[in-house]
């Protein structure tokens, strides 16, 4: 079993930056691909970013590309999502998730077996 706990959300103004953290326990973290997803009210959960088991393979949704950076530290069993130039449309609950089959390099929520409880990010003036 894998447990994921997100933190770092909050209320920020447009243009601000925010760093979300996800602490992972319960399984060999270095074997997992990790992803960030978000879900706004009334919308489906959508992919934000993904990082492979090492920290060398990453990809991003077009909506956040150039404004966000996903990173991880396997020794600390933590993954981060650094977001800059935040916009009101970035408002959502952000979820950390783990994919036990890294080779598929998936952005599909159903491929991620383990999920955190989510952290709210609100971008508003």
C-alpha positions as CSV (number, residue, x, y, z in Angstrom):
1,X,0.0,0.0,0.0
2,X,1.1,3.5,-0.7
3,X,0.1,6.6,1.2
4,X,0.4,10.1,-0.4
5,X,-0.1,13.4,1.5
6,X,-0.2,16.7,-0.3
7,X,0.5,20.1,1.2
8,X,1.2,23.6,0.1
9,X,-2.1,24.7,-1.3
10,X,-3.7,28.0,-0.4
11,X,-5.2,31.3,-1.6
12,X,-2.9,33.3,-3.8
13,X,-3.2,36.3,-6.2
14,X,-2.9,36.1,-10.0
15,X,0.7,36.1,-11.0
16,X,1.9,34.6,-7.7
17,X,3.9,31.4,-7.3
18,X,3.2,28.3,-5.2
19,X,4.9,25.0,-4.5
20,X,2.9,21.9,-3.7
21,X,4.5,19.0,-1.9
22,X,3.6,15.3,-1.8
23,X,5.1,13.0,0.8
24,X,5.0,9.3,-0.1
25,X,5.2,6.3,2.2
26,X,4.6,2.6,2.1
27,X,6.3,1.4,-1.0
28,X,9.6,1.8,-2.8
29,X,9.2,5.3,-4.0
30,X,11.9,5.1,-6.6
31,X,9.9,2.5,-8.6
32,X,6.9,4.8,-9.0
33,X,6.2,7.4,-11.6
34,X,4.5,10.3,-10.0
35,X,1.9,12.7,-11.3
36,X,-0.1,15.8,-10.4
37,X,-3.7,16.2,-11.4
38,X,-6.3,18.8,-10.6
39,X,-10.0,19.1,-10.5
40,X,-12.0,22.3,-10.6
41,X,-15.7,22.4,-9.5
42,X,-18.0,20.9,-12.1
43,X,-15.1,19.7,-14.2
44,X,-13.3,16.3,-14.7
45,X,-10.0,15.6,-13.1
46,X,-7.2,16.6,-15.5
47,X,-3.6,15.8,-15.9
48,X,-1.1,18.5,-14.9
49,X,2.4,17.0,-14.9
50,X,4.3,13.7,-14.5
51,X,7.8,12.6,-13.6
52,X,9.4,9.2,-14.1
53,X,11.1,7.2,-11.3
54,X,14.3,9.1,-11.8
55,X,14.0,12.9,-12.1
56,X,15.0,13.0,-15.8
57,X,11.8,12.3,-17.6
58,X,9.0,14.8,-17.2
59,X,6.0,16.1,-19.2
60,X,3.3,18.6,-18.7
61,X,-0.2,19.6,-19.8
62,X,-0.2,22.4,-22.3
63,X,-2.2,24.5,-19.9
64,X,0.8,24.6,-17.4
65,X,3.8,24.1,-19.7
66,X,6.3,26.8,-19.1
67,X,4.8,27.8,-15.8
68,X,5.2,24.7,-13.8
69,X,8.0,22.3,-12.8
70,X,7.6,18.9,-11.4
71,X,10.5,17.4,-9.4
72,X,11.3,14.7,-6.9
73,X,13.8,13.5,-4.3
74,X,13.8,9.8,-4.0
75,X,15.8,9.9,-0.8
76,X,13.1,12.1,0.8
77,X,10.2,10.3,-0.9
78,X,8.8,13.6,-1.9
79,X,7.5,15.1,-5.2
80,X,6.9,18.8,-5.8
81,X,5.0,20.9,-8.2
82,X,6.3,24.4,-8.5
83,X,3.8,26.7,-10.2
84,X,4.5,30.3,-11.3
85,X,2.4,33.0,-13.0
86,X,-0.7,31.5,-11.5
87,X,-4.0,32.3,-13.2
88,X,-7.6,32.2,-11.9
89,X,-8.2,29.2,-14.1
90,X,-5.6,27.3,-12.1
91,X,-8.0,27.2,-9.2
92,X,-8.7,23.6,-8.4
93,X,-8.0,20.8,-5.9
94,X,-4.6,19.4,-6.8
95,X,-3.9,15.7,-6.3
96,X,-0.7,13.8,-6.2
97,X,-0.8,10.3,-7.7
98,X,1.5,7.3,-8.2
99,X,1.7,5.0,-11.2
100,X,3.3,1.6,-10.5
101,X,4.0,1.0,-14.2
102,X,6.3,3.9,-15.1
103,X,7.0,2.6,-18.6
104,X,3.6,3.5,-20.0
105,X,4.3,7.2,-19.3
106,X,0.6,7.9,-18.9
107,X,-1.4,11.0,-18.2
108,X,-4.6,9.0,-17.8
109,X,-6.0,9.2,-14.2
110,X,-7.1,5.6,-14.3
111,X,-3.6,4.4,-14.7
112,X,-2.6,5.9,-11.4
113,X,-3.2,3.4,-8.6
114,X,-2.6,5.6,-5.5
115,X,-3.9,9.0,-4.8
116,X,-3.6,11.6,-2.1
117,X,-6.5,13.5,-0.5
118,X,-5.9,16.7,-2.4
119,X,-4.9,20.2,-1.6
120,X,-6.9,23.3,-2.6
121,X,-5.3,26.0,-4.7
122,X,-7.4,29.2,-5.2
123,X,-6.1,32.0,-7.4
124,X,-8.1,35.1,-6.9
125,X,-7.6,38.9,-6.4
